[in-house]
Short mmCIF file of C-alpha atoms and ligand atoms in Angstrom, two decimals:
data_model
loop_
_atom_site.label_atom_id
_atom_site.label_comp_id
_atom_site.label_asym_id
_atom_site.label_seq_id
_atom_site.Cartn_x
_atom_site.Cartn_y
_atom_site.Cartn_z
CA UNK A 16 -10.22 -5.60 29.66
CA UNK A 17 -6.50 -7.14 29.50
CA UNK A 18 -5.27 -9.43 27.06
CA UNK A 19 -1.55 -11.61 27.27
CA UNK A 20 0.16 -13.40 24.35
CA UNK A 21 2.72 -15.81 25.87
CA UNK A 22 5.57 -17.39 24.90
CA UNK A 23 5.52 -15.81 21.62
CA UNK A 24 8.83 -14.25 18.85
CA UNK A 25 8.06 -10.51 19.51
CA UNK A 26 9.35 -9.10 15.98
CA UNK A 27 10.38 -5.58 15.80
CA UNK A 28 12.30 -4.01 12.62
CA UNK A 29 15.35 -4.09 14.90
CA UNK A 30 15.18 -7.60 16.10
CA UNK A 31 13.32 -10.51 17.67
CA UNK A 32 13.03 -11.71 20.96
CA UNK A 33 11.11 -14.04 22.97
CA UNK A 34 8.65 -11.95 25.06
CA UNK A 35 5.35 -11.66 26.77
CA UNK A 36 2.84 -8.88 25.32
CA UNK A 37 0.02 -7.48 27.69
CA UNK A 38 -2.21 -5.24 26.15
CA UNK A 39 -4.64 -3.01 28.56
CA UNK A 40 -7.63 -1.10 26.65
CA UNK A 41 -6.16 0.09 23.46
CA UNK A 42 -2.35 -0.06 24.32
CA UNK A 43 0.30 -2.40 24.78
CA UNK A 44 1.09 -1.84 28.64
CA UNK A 45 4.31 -4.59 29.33
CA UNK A 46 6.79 -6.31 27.45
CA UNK A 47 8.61 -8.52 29.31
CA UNK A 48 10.03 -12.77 29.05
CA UNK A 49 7.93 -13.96 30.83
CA UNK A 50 4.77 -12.40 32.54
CA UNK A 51 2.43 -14.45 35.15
CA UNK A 52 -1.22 -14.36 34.09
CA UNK A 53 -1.73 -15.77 37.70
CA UNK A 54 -0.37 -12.00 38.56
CA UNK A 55 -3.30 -10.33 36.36
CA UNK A 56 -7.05 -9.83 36.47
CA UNK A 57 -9.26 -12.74 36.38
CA UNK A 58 -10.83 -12.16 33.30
CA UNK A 59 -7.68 -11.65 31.07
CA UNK A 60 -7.51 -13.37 28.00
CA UNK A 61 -4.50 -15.60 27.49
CA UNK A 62 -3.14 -16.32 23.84
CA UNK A 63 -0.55 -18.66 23.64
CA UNK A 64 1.41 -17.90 21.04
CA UNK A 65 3.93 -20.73 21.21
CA UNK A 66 5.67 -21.51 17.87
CA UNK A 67 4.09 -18.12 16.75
CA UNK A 68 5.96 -14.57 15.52
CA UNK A 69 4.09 -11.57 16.94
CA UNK A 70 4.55 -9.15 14.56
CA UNK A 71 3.57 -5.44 14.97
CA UNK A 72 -0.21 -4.45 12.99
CA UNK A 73 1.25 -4.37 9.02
CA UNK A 74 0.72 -1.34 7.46
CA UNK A 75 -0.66 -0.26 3.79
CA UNK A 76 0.66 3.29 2.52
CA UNK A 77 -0.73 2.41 -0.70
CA UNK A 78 -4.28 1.58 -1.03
CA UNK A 79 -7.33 2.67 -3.20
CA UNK A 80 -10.72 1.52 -2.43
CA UNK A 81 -13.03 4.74 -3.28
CA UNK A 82 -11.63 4.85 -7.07
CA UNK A 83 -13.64 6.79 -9.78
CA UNK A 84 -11.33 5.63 -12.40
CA UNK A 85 -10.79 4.63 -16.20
CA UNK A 86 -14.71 5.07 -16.38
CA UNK A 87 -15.28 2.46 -13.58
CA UNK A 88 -15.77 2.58 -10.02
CA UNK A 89 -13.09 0.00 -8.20
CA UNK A 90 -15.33 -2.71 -6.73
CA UNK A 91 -14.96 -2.74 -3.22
CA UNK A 92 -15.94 -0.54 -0.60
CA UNK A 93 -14.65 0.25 2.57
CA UNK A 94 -16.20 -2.52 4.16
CA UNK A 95 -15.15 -5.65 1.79
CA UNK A 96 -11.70 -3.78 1.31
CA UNK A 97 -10.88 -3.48 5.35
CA UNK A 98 -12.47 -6.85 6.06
CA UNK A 99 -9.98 -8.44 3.50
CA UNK A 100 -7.21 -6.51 4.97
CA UNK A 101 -7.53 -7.50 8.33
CA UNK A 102 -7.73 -10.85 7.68
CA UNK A 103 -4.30 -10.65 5.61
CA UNK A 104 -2.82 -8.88 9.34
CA UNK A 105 -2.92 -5.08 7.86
CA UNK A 106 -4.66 -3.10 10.70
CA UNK A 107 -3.77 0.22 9.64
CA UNK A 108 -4.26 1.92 5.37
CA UNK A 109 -3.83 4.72 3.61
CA UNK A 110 -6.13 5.38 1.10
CA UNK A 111 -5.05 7.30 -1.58
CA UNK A 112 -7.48 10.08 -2.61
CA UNK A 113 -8.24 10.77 -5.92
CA UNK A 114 -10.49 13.33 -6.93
CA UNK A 115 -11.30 14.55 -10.20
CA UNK A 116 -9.83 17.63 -12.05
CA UNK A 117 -12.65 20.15 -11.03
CA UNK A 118 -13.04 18.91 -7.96
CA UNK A 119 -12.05 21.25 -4.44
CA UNK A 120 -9.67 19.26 -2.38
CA UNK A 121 -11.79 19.69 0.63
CA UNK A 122 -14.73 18.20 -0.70
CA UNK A 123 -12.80 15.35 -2.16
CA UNK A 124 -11.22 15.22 0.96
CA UNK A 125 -15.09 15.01 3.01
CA UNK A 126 -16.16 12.45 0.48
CA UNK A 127 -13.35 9.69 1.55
CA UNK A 128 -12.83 10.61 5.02
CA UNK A 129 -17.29 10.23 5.03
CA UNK A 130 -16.70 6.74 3.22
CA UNK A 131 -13.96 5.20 5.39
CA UNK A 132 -15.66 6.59 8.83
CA UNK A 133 -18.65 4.68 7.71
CA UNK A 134 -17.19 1.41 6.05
CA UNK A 135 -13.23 0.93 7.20
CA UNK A 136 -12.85 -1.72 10.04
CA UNK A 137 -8.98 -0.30 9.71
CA UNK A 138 -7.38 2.27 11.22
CA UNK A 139 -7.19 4.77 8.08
CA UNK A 140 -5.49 7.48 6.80
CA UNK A 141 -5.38 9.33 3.49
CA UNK A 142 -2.75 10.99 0.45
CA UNK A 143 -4.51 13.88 -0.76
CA UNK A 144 -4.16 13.85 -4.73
CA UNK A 145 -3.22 17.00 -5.68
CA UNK A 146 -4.96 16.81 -9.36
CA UNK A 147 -6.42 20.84 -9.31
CA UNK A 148 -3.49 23.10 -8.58
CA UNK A 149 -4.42 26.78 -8.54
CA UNK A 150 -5.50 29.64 -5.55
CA UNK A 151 -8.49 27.82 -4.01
CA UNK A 152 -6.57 24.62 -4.34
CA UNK A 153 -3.70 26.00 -2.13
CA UNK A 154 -5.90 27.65 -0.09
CA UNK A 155 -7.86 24.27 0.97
CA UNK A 156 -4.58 22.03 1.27
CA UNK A 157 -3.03 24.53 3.36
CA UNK A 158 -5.84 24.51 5.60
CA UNK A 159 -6.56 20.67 5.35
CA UNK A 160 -2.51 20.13 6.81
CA UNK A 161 -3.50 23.04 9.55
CA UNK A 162 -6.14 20.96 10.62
CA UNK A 163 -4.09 17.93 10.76
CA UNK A 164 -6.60 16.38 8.21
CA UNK A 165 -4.09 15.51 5.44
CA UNK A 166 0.29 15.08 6.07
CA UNK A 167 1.01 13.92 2.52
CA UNK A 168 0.12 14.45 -0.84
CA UNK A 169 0.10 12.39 -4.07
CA UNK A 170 0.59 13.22 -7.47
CA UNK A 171 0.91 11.35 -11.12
CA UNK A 172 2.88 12.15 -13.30
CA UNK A 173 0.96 9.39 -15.82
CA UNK A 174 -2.77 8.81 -16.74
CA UNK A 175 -2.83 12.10 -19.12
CA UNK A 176 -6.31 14.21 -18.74
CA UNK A 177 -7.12 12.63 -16.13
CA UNK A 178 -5.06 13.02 -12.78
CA UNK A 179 -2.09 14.19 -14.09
CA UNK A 180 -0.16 17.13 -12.77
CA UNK A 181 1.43 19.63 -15.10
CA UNK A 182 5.53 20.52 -14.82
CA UNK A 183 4.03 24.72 -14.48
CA UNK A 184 1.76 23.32 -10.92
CA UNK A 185 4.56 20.36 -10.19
CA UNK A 186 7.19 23.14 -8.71
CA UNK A 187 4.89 25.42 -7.05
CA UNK A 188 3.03 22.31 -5.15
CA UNK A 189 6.54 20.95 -4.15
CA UNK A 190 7.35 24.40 -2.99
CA UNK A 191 4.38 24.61 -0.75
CA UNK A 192 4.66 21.16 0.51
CA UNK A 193 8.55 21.62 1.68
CA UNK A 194 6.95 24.83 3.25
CA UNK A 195 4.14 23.19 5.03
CA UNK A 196 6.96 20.08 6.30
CA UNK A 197 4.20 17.60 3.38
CA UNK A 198 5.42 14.71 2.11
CA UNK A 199 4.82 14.10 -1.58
CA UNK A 200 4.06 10.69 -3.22
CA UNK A 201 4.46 10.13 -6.49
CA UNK A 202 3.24 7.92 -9.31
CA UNK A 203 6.46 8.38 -11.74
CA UNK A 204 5.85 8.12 -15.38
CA UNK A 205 5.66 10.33 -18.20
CA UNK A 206 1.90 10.92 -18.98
CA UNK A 207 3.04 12.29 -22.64
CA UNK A 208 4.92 9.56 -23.70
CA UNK A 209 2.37 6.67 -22.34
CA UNK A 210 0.06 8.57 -24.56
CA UNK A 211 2.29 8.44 -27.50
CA UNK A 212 3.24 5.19 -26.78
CA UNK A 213 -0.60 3.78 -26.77
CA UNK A 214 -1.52 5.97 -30.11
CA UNK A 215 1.14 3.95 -31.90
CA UNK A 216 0.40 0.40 -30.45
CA UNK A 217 -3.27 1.05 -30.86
CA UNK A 218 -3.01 2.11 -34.52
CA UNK A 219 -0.62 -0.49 -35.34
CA UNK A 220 -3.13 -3.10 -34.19
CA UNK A 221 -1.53 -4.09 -31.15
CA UNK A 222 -4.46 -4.04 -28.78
CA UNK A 223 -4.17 -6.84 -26.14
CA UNK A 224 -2.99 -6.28 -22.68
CA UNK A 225 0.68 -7.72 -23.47
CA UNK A 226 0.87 -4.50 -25.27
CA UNK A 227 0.23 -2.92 -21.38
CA UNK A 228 4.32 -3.34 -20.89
CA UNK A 229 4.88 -2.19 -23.91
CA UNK A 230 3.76 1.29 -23.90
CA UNK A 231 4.93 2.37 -20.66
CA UNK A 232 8.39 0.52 -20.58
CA UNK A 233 11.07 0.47 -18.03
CA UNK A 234 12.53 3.97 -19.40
CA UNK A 235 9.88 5.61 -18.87
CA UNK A 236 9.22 5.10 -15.29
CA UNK A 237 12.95 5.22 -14.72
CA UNK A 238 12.51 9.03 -16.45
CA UNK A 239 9.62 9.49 -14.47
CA UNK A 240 11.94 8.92 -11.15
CA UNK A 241 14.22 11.38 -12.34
CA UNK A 242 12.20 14.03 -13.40
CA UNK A 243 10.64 13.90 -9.92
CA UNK A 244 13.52 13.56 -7.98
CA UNK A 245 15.00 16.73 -10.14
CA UNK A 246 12.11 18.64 -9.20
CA UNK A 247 12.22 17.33 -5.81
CA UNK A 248 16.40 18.73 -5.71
CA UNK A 249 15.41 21.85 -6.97
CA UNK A 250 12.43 22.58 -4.46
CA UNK A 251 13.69 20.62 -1.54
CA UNK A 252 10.50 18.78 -0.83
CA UNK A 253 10.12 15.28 0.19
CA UNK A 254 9.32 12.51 -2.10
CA UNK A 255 8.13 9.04 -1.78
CA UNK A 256 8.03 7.12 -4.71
CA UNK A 257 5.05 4.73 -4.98
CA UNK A 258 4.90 1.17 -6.93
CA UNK A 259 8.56 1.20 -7.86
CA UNK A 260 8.47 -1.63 -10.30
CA UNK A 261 11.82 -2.41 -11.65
CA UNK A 262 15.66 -1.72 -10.97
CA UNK A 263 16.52 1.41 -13.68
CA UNK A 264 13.83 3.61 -11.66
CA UNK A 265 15.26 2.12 -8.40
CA UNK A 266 18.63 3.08 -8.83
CA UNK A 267 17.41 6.79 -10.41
CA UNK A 268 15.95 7.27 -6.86
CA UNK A 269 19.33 5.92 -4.95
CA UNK A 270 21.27 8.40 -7.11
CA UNK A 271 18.66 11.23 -6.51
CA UNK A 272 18.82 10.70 -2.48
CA UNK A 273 23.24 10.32 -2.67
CA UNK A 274 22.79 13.71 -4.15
CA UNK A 275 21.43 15.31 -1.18
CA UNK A 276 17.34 14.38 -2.57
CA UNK A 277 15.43 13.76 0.12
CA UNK A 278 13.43 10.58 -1.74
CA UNK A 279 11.92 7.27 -0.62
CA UNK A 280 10.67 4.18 -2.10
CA UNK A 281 8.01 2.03 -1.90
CA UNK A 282 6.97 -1.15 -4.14
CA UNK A 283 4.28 -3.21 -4.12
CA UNK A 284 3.46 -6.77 -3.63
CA UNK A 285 2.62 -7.33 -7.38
CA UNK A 286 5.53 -6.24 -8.51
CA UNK A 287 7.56 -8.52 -6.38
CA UNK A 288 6.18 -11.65 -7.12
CA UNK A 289 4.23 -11.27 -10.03
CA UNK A 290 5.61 -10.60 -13.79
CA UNK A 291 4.70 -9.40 -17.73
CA UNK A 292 4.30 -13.15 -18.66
CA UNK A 293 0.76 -12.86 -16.45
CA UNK A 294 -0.44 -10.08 -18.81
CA UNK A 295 0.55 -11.96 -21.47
CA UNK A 296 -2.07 -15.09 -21.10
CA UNK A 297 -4.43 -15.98 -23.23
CA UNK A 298 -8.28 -14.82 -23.97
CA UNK A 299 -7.99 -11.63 -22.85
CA UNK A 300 -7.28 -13.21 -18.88
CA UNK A 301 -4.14 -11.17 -19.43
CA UNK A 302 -6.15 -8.27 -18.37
CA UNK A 303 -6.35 -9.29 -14.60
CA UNK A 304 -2.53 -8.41 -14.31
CA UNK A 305 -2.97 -4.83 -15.96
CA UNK A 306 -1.67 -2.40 -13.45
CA UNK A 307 0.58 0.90 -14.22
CA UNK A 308 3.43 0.77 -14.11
CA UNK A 309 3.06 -2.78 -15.41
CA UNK A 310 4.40 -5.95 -14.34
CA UNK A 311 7.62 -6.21 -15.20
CA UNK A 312 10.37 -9.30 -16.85
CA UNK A 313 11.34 -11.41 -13.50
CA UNK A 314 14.60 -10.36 -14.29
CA UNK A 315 13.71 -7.30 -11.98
CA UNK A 316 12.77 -9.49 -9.21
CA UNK A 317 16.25 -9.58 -8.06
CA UNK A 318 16.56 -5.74 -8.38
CA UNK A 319 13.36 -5.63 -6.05
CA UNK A 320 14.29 -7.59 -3.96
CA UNK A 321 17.85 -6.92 -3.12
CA UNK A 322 16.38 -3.10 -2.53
CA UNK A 323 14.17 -4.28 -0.01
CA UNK A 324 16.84 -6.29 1.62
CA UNK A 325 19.26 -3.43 1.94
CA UNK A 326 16.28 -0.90 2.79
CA UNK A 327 16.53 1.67 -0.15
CA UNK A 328 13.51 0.15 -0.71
CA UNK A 329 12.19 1.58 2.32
CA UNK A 330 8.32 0.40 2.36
CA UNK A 331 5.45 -3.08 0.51
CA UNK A 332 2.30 -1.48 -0.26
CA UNK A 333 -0.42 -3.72 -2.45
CA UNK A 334 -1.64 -0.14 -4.67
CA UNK A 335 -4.76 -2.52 -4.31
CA UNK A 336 -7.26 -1.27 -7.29
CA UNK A 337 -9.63 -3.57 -7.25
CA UNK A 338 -11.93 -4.08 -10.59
CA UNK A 339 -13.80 -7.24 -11.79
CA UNK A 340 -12.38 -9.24 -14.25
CA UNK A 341 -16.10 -9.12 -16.02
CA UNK A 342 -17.74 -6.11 -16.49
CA UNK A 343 -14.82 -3.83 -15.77
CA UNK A 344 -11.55 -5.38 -17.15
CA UNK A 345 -13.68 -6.46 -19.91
CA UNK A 346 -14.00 -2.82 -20.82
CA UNK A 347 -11.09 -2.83 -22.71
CA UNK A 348 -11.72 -5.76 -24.82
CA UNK A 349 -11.01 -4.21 -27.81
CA UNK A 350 -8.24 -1.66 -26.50
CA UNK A 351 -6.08 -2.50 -23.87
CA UNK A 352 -5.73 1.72 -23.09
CA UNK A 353 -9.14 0.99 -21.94
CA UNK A 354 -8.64 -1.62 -18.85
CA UNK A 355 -9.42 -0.24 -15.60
CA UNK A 356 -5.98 -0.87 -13.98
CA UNK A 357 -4.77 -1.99 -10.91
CA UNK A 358 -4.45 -5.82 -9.30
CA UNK A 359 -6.17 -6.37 -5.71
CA UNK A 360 -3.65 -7.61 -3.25
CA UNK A 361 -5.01 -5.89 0.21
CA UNK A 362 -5.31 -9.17 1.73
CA UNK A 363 -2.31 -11.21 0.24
CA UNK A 364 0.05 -8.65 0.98
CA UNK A 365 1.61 -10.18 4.00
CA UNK A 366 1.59 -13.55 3.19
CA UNK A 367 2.89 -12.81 0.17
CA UNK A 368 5.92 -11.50 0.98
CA UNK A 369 6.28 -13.83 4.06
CA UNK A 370 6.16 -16.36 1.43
CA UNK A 371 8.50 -14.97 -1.25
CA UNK A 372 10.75 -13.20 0.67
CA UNK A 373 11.17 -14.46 4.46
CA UNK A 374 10.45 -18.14 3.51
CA UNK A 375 13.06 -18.04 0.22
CA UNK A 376 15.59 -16.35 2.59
CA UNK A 377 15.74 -12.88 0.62
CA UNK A 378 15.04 -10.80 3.91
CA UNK A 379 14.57 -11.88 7.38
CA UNK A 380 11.86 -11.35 9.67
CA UNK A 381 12.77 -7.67 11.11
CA UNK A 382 12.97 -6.32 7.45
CA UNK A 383 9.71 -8.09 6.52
CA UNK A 384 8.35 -5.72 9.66
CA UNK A 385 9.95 -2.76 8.46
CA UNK A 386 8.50 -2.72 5.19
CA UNK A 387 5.13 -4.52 5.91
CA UNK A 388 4.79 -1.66 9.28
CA UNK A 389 7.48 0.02 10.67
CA UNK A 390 8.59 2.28 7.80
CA UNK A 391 5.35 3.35 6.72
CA UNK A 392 4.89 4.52 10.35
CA UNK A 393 8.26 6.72 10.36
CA UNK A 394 7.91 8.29 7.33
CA UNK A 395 4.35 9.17 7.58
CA UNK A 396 4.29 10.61 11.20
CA UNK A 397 2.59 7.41 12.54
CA UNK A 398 5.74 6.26 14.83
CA UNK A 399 5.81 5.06 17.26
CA UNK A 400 1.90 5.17 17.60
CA UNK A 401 1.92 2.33 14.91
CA UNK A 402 4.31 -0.05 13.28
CA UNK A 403 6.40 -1.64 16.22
CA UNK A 404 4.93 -3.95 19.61
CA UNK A 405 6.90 -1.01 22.38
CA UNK A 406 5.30 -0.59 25.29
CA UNK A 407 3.15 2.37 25.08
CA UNK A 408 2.45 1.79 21.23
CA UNK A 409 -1.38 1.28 19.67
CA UNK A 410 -2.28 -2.91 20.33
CA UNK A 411 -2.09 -3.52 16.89
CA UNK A 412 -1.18 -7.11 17.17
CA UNK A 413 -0.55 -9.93 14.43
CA UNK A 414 -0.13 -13.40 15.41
CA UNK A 415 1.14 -15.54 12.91
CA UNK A 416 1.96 -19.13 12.43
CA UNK A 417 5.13 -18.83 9.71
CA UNK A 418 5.19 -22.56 8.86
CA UNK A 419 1.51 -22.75 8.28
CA UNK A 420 1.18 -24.34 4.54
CA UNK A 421 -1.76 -23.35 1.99
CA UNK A 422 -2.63 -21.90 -1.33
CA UNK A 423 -3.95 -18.14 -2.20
CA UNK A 424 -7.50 -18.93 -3.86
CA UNK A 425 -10.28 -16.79 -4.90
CA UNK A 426 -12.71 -18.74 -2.55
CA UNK A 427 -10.94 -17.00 0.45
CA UNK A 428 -10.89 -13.43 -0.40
CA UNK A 429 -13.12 -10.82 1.23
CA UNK A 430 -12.44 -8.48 -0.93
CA UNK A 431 -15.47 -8.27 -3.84
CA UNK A 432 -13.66 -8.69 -6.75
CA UNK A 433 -14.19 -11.65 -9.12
CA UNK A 434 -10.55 -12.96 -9.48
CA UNK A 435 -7.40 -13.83 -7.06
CA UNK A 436 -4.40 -12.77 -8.57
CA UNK A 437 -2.57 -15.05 -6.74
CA UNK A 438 -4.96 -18.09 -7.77
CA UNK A 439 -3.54 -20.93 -6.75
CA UNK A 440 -0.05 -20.21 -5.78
CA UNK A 441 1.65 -21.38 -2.81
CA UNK A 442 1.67 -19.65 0.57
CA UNK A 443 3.74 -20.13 3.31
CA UNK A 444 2.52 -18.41 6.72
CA UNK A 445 -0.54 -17.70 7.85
CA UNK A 446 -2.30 -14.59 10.60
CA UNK A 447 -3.89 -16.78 12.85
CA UNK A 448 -5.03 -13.46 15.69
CA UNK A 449 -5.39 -9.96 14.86
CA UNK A 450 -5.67 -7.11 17.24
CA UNK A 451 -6.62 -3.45 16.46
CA UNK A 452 -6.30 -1.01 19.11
CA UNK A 453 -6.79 -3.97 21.74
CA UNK A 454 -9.65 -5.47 20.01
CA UNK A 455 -9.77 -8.91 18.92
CA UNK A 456 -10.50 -8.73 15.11
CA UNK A 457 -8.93 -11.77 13.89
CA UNK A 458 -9.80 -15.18 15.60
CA UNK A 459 -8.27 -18.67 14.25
CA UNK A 460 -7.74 -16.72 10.88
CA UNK A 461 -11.16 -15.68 10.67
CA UNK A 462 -12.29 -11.88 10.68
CA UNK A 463 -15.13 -11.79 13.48
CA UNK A 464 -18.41 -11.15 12.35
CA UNK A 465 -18.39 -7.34 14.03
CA UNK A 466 -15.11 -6.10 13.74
CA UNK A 467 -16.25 -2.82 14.81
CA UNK A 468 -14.99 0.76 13.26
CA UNK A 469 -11.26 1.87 12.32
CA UNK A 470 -10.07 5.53 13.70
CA UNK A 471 -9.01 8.26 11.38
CA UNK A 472 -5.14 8.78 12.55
CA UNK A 473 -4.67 12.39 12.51
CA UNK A 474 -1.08 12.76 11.58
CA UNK A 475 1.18 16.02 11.34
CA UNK A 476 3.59 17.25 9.29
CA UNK A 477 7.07 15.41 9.39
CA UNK A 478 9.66 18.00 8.12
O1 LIG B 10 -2.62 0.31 -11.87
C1 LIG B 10 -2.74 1.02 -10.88
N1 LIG B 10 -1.67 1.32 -10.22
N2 LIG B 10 -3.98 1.45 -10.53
C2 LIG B 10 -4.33 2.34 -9.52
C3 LIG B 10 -3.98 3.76 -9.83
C4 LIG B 10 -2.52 4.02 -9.59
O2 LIG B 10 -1.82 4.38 -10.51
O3 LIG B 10 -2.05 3.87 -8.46
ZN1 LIG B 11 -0.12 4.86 -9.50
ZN1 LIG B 12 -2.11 3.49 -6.64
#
């Protein structure tokens, strides 16, 4: 079965142009100006994309849907979560996998990969969270990269007794990952101070979620960055920094990679639109924006921002976390330590930053692609598989209408959570088509009823 979208923007992270797309099974086949569906099979499908940019399938390196976490389970499962992502235009995730302190990577590693095979209507890939560091460990990562199960691994330096990886097991792991060619994503904080920082608020009284900000400021991510990127210098592993949230950790990383560090960065959409004041609303609703590291002054928009536009921001993930607003965020009523954290944003992602960044004129439409899809690709062995519309590439298709008008609301989201974090604020573009691998999984903005099953991507070393 062939499919053409005609008369369509083709955007690429190098450049638009006006061109005909013809996809044949799973793969884009020609790209061309102008190409004659009176030339092709009968039963082709035509899609006129007049008006519309066709963007490459976006691309989340940052997402968590299986999430034992804070005490809580995150809400959504691979179904919701995937569903709500392709209707926001991401075709492709990576999940991040967090296991628990006793538990053997590989089994962690069979529990997710069993979940998303089952539930994701994505294309999916996972980080492997390296939380257990010692022989068995190393034994079962090494042979999870051999088998070209897991490429990258995560680590936190935050969230103390719980995922948090020790300075003694943080060289050796960055040794063995710049041996095995692994890249290694970080969550950069200081685990020890956050828990210092929470003892005091707590005991001083200071116990609603505008104290979130508060005990993990700006200084410590920023010394989170650094410590990484030291380690990073020292072992001469790759790093990727995930949910970069304001402009001292930013320009800790830009130093880091000057130096010779080989270091990337990714934020998130929360952090680029979003700020502290939402954590700071009344009757406990402040809780909804709780996320680590937290929402930031909107000062540090511009810092954001300006490093997406010059690309030392290199990738946009959501770090969707997704936890009702009753019954989980509620946990921490009387302690705001005790919030599950994280802000759903797997479906708002795109539009989001369409919105905020294309439509206000702080990037333009290639550098929306390259941090939405293309980079993600390149940096985690997916390229040119995924992230750009090339002839021979995955038909991973958006179509999108960029002058479509509407609001983000609750009443629209797939995913199961009980809030919008977005409620009610103004988007500007809309996906209106949606392909995955050739299939049509997005009609008139709607995610068909059977959107059929995502495909691990088996990716390889990079380095
Ligand atoms: O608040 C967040 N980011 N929740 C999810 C866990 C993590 O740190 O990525
Ligand atoms: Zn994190
Ligand atoms: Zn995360």
């Amino acid at each position: 079965m062939s499919l053409l979208i005609r008369n369509g923007t083709v955007v690429n992270a190098d450049g638009e142009h006006r061109l005909d797309v013809l996809v044949e099974g799973e793969t884009i086949s020609r790209l061309e100006p102008i190409i004659d569906p009176s030339d092709l099979p009968a039963d082709t499908e035509v899609i006129d994309a007049t008006g519309k940019c066709v963007f490459p399938g976006f691309i989340d390196p940052h997402v968590h849907i299986h999430l034992p976490f804070m005490g809580t389970n995150a809400i959504d499962d691979h179904d919701s979560a995937t569903r709500a992502a392709l209707a926001g235009g991401t075709t492709t995730i990576i999940e991040m996998i967090c296991p628990g302190p006793e538990e053997e990577p590989r089994d962690a590693f069979g529990t997710w990969k069993g979940l998303a095979e089952e539930g994701s209507h994505c294309d999916f890939s996972f980080h492997l969270s390296v939380v257990r560091f010692d022989e068995l460990a190393e034994e079962q990562l090494r042979e999870l990269v051999a088998a070209g199960e897991v490429a990258s691994f995560k680590i936190f330096l935050a969230y103390k007794g719980a995922l948090d990886i020790a300075d003694e097991n943080l060289f050796p792991l960055l040794e063995l990952a710049r041996e095995l060619g692994v890249i290694v994503t970080a969550h950069c904080e200081n685990a020890e101070a956050v828990d210092a920082m929470q003892a005091r608020l707590i005991a001083e009284g200071k116990t609603g979620p505008e104290w979130h900000e508060p005990s993990r400021p700006r200084s410590v991510e920023a010394t989170g960055v650094d410590h990484l990127c030291t380690f990073a210098g020292l072992t001469g592993a790759h790093v990727y920094i995930v949910h970069t949230s304001c402009g001292a950790a930013l320009e800790n990383a830009k130093e880091a990679r000057a130096a010779g560090t080989q270091v990337w960065v990714e934020s998130v959409a929360p952090h680029l639109v979003l700020d502290k004041s939402w954590a700071e609303r009344p009757d406990f609703e402040g809780a909804k924006f709780v996320m680590s590291p937290p929402l930031r002054d909107a000062e540090e928009h511009d810092a954001l921002w300006a490093g997406v536009a010059d690309r030392s921001i290199s990738t946009i993930g959501t770090d969707h976390a997704p936890f009702n607003f009753k019954g989980q965020k509620d946990m921490g009523l009387d302690a705001f330590t005790r919030i599950p954290n994280g802000i759903p944003s797997i479906q708002e992602r795109v539009d989001l930053i369409h919105t905020h960044g294309v439509r206000t004129g702080r990037i333009d439409r290639p550098t929306f692609v390259d941090a939405c899809s293309t980079q993600a690709a390149r940096i985690f062995g997916m390229y040119p598989r995924k992230g750009v519309i090339a002839v021979g590439s995955d038909a991973d298709i958006v179509v999108y209408d960029p002058d479509a008008k509407g609001t983000f609301r609750h009443a629209d989201s797939l995913s199961r959570t009980d809030y919008c974090g977005f409620e009610g604020m103004e988007r500007i573009g809309a996906v209106e088509t949606v392909l995955r691998r050739g299939a049509v999984v997005v009609r008139e903005g709607t995610v068909v009823e059977d959107p059929g099953p995502g495909a691990f991507i088996s990716r390889a070393p990079t380095h």
